[in-house]
Coordinates of C-alpha atoms in Angstrom, one line a residue:
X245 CA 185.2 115.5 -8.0
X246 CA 185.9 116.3 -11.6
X247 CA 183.5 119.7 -11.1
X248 CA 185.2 121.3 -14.8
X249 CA 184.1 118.3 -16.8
X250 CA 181.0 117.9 -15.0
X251 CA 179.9 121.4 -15.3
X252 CA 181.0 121.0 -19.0
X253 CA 178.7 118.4 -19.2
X254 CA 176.1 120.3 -17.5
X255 CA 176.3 123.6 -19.7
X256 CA 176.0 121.0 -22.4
X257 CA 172.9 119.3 -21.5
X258 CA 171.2 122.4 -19.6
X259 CA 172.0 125.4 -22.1
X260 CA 169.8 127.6 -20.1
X261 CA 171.7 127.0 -16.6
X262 CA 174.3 129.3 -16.8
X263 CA 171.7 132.1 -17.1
X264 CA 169.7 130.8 -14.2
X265 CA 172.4 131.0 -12.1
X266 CA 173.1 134.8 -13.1
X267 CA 169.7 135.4 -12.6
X268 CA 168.9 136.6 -15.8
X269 CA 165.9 134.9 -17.8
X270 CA 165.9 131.7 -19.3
X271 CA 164.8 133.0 -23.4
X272 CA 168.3 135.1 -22.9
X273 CA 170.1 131.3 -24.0
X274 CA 168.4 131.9 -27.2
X275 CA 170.9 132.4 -29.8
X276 CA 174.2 130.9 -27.7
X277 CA 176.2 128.2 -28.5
X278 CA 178.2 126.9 -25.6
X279 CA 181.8 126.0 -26.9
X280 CA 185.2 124.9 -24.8
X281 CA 187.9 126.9 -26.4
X282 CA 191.7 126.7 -25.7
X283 CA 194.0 129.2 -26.2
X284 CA 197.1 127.8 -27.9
X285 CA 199.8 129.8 -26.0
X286 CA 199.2 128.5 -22.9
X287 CA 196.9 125.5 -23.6
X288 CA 194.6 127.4 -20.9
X289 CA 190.9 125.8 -21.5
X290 CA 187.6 127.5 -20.7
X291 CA 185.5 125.4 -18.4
X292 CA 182.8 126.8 -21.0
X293 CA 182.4 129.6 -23.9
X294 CA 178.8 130.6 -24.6
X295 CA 178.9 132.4 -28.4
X296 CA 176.6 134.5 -29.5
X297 CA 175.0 134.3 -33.3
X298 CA 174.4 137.9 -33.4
X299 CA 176.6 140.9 -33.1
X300 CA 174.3 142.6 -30.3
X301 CA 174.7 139.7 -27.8
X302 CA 178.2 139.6 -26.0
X303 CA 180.5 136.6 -25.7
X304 CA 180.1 134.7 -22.3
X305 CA 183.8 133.3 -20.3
X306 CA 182.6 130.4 -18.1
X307 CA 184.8 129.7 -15.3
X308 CA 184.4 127.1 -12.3
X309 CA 186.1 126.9 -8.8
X310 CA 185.8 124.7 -6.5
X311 CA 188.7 125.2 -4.2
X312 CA 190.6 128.4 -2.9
X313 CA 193.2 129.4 -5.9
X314 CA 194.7 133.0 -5.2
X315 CA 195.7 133.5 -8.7
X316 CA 192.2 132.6 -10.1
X317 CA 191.6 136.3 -11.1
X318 CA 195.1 136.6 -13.0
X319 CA 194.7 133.5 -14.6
X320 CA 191.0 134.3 -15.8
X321 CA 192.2 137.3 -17.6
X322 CA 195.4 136.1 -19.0
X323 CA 193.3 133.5 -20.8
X324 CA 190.3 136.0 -21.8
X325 CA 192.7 138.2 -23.4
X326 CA 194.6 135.4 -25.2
X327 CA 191.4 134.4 -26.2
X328 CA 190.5 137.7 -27.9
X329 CA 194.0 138.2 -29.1
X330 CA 193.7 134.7 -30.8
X331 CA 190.2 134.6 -32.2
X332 CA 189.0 138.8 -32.3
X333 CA 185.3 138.0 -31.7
X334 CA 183.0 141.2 -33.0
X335 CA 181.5 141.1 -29.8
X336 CA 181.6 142.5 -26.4
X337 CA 182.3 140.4 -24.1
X338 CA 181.7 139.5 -20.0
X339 CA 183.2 136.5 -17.5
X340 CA 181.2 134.5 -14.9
X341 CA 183.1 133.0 -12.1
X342 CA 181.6 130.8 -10.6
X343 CA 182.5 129.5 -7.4
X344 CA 180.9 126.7 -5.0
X345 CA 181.5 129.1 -1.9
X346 CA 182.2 132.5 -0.6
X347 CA 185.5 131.6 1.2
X348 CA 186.8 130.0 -2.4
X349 CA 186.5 133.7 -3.7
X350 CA 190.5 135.3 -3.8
X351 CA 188.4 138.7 -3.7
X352 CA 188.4 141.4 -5.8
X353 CA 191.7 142.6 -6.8
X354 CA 192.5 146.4 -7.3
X355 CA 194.3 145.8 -10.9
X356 CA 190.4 144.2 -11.9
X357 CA 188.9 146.5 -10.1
X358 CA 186.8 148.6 -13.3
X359 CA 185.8 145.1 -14.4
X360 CA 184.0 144.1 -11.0
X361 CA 182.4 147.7 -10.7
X362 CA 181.1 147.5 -14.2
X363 CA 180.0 143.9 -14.0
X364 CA 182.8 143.5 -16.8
X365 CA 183.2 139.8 -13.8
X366 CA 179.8 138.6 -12.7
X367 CA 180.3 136.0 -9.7
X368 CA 177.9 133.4 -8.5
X369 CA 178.0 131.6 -5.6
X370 CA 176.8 128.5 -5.8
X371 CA 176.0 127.6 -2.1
X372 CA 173.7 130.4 -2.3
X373 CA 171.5 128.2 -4.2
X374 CA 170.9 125.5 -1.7
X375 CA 168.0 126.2 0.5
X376 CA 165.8 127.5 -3.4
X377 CA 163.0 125.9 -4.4
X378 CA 163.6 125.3 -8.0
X379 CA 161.9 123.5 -10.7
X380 CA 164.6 123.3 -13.1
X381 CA 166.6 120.2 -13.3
X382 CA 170.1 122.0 -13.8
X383 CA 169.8 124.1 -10.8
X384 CA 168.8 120.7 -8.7
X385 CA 171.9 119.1 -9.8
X386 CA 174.4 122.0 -9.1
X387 CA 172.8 121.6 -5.5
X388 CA 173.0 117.9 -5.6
X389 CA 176.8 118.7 -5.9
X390 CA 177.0 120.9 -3.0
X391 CA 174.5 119.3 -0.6
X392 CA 175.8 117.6 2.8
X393 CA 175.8 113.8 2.5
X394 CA 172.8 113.8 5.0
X395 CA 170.5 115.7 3.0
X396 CA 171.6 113.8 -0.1
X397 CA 168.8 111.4 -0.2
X398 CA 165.9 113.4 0.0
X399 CA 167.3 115.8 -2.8
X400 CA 167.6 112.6 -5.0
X401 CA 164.0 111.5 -4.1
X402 CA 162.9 115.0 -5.2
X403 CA 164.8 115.0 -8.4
X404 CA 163.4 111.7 -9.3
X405 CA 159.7 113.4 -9.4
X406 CA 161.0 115.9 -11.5
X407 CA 162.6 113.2 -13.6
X408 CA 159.1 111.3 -13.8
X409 CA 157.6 114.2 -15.2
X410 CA 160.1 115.5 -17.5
X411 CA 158.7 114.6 -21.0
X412 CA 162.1 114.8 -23.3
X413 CA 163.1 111.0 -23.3
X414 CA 166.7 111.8 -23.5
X415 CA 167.0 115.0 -20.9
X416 CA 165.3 112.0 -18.4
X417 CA 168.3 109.4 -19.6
X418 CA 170.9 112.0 -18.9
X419 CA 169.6 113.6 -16.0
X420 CA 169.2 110.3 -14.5
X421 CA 173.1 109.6 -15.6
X422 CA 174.1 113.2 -13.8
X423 CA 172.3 112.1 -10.6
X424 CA 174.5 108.6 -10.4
X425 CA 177.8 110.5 -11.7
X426 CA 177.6 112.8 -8.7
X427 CA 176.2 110.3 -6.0
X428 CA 179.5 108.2 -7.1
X429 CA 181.7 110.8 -6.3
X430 CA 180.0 112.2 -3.3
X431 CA 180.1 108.8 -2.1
X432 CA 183.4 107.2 -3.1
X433 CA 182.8 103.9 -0.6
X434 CA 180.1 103.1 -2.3
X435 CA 179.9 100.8 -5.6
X436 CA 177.8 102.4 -8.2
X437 CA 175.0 99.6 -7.6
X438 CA 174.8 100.0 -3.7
X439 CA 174.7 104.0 -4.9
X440 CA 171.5 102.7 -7.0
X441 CA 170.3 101.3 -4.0
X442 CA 170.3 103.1 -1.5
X443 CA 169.2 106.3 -3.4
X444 CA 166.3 104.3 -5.0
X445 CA 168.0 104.9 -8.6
X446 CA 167.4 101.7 -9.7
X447 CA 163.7 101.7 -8.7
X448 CA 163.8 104.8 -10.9
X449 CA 165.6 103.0 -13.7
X450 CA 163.1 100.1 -14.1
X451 CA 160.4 102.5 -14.1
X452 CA 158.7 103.0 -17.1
X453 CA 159.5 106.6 -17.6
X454 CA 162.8 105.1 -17.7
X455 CA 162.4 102.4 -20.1
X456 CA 160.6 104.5 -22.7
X457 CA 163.3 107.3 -22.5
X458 CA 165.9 104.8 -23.1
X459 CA 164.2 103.3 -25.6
X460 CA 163.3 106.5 -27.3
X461 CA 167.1 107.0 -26.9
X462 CA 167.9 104.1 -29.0
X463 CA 165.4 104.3 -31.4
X464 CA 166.2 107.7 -32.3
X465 CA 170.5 107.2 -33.0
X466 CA 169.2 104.3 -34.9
X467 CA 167.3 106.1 -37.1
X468 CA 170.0 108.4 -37.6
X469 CA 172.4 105.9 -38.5
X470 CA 170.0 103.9 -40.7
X471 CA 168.9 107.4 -42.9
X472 CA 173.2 107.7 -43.0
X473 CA 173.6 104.1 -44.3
X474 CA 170.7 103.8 -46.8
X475 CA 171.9 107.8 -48.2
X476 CA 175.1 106.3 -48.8
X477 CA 174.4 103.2 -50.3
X478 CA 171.6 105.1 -52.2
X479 CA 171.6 108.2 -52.2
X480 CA 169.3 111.1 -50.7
X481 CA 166.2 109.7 -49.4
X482 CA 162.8 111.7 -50.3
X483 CA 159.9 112.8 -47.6
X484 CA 158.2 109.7 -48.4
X485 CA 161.1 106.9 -47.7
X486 CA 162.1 109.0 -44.3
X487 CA 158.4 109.0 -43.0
X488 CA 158.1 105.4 -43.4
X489 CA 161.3 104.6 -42.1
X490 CA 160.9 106.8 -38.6
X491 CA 157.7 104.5 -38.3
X492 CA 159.5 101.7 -37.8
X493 CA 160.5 100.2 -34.4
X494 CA 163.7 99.4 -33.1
X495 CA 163.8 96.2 -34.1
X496 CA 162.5 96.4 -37.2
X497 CA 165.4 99.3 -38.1
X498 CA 168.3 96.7 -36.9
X499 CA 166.9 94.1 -39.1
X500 CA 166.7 96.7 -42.1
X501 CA 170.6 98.0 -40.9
X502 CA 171.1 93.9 -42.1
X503 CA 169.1 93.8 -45.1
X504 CA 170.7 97.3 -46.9
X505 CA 173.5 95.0 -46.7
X506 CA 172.8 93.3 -49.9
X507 CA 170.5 96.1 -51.2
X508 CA 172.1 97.6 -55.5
X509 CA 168.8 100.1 -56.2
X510 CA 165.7 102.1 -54.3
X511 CA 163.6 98.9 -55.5
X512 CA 165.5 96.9 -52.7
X513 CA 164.1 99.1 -50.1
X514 CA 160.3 99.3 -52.0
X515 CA 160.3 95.8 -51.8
X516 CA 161.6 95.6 -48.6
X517 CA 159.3 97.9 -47.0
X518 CA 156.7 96.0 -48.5
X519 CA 157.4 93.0 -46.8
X520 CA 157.0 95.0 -43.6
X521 CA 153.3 96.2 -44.9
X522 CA 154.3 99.8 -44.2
X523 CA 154.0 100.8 -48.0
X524 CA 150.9 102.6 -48.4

């Protein structure tokens, strides 16, 4: 399994989860931006970079393992400190490794020493999060990762009620997406439709839930696209064109995508929006 991309992924989508899994409360995510950084002497590249916005919070290294490496510790450092050679951050910073079991941990190595004592190296083991309840989604897909093939299916049911109730439309469609990414790969016999069935995924996908967070998914990139398009063809929009505009549905947004087409002035769109009845 991919685990660095997927963990990118994750870090992306879940910005609290790496301070979950350090223990350390959620609201502490609150001014981080999570980055991948490379560091151009090596081309070494961070599983995941959380930066700070303020001076007083410290820079966060990222680092995932997933199999035994003896050198991990070495080659952690070498690219930490290439990393502050190359871009001198302001800020203190700390690493978490992050390994998916005890036995993939090389240990603590005497020249590293000061930076374990000092928690300079925080380390997480991830199977240590298996048997926890947890209501957060992250969390339930790390141990969807690491779950025996067995338990699989019951984990999945589980995650699907959390799913149900999750009300951001989009964190449903990609948590949804997460669930069959792993399943694939924890099941490579499988096609990605038998995955669907067996795990009940696509009974979760023609749910309504589902539906709506798709279509809320679509609607919103093409209202995105359609305030780009009509600023570039006429310029910047006021409050009252971009109100009336979000109001319209999905269909209504691809037909106006069509008609801006042919639109030369602001009157185009009046008259346009007339037509729909939505001038007021």
């Amino acid at each position: 399994m991919r685990t660095d991309t997927l963990f990118y992924q994750l870090f992306q989508s879940f910005h609290t989860l790496l301070f979950e899994l350090i223990e350390q409360p959620p609201s502490t995510a609150d001014g981080y931006e999570f980055v991948s950084a490379e560091v151009k002497e090596k081309a070494f590249r961070f599983d995941g970079i959380f930066l700070p916005n303020t001076l007083e919070k410290p820079v966060i290294f990222a680092e995932v393992q997933f199999q035994p490496k003896d050198d991990f510790y070495w080659d952690l450092m070498s690219e930490i400190c290439l990393y502050l050679r190359q871009y001198k951050p302001l800020q203190n910073w700390y690493a978490v490794a992050i390994f998916a079991r005890r036995i993939y941990d090389p240990g603590e190595s005497p020249h590293f020493q000061e930076l374990f004592d000092s928690n300079r190296i925080v380390r997480v083991y991830l199977e240590d999060w298996l048997d926890r309840g947890t209501n957060s989604l992250g969390i339930a897909i790390v141990q969807l990762i690491l779950v025996s093939e067995a338990k699989a299916p019951e984990l999945v049911r589980q995650l699907a009620v959390q799913v149900e109730q999750e009300t951001l439309p989009l964190l449903r469609d990609e948590v949804v997406e997460f669930i069959e990414t792993v399943l694939v790969y924890k099941f490579p016999q499988l096609t990605r439709k038998e995955i669907e069935a067996m795990f009940t995924l696509n009974d979760l996908k023609h749910t309504r839930v589902y539906k709506d967070a798709k279509q809320e998914g679509r609607r919103n990139e093409a209202k995105s696209l359609l305030l780009r398009l009509l600023t570039k063809k006429l310029g910047t929009l006021n409050t009252r064109y971009r109100i009336k505009i979000t109001r319209l549905s999905l269909e209504k947004m691809e037909a106006l995508s069509e008609a801006l087409l042919d639109f030369t002035n602001i009157t185009d769109l009046d008259r346009w929006l007339e037509d729909q009845k939505l001038t007021r």
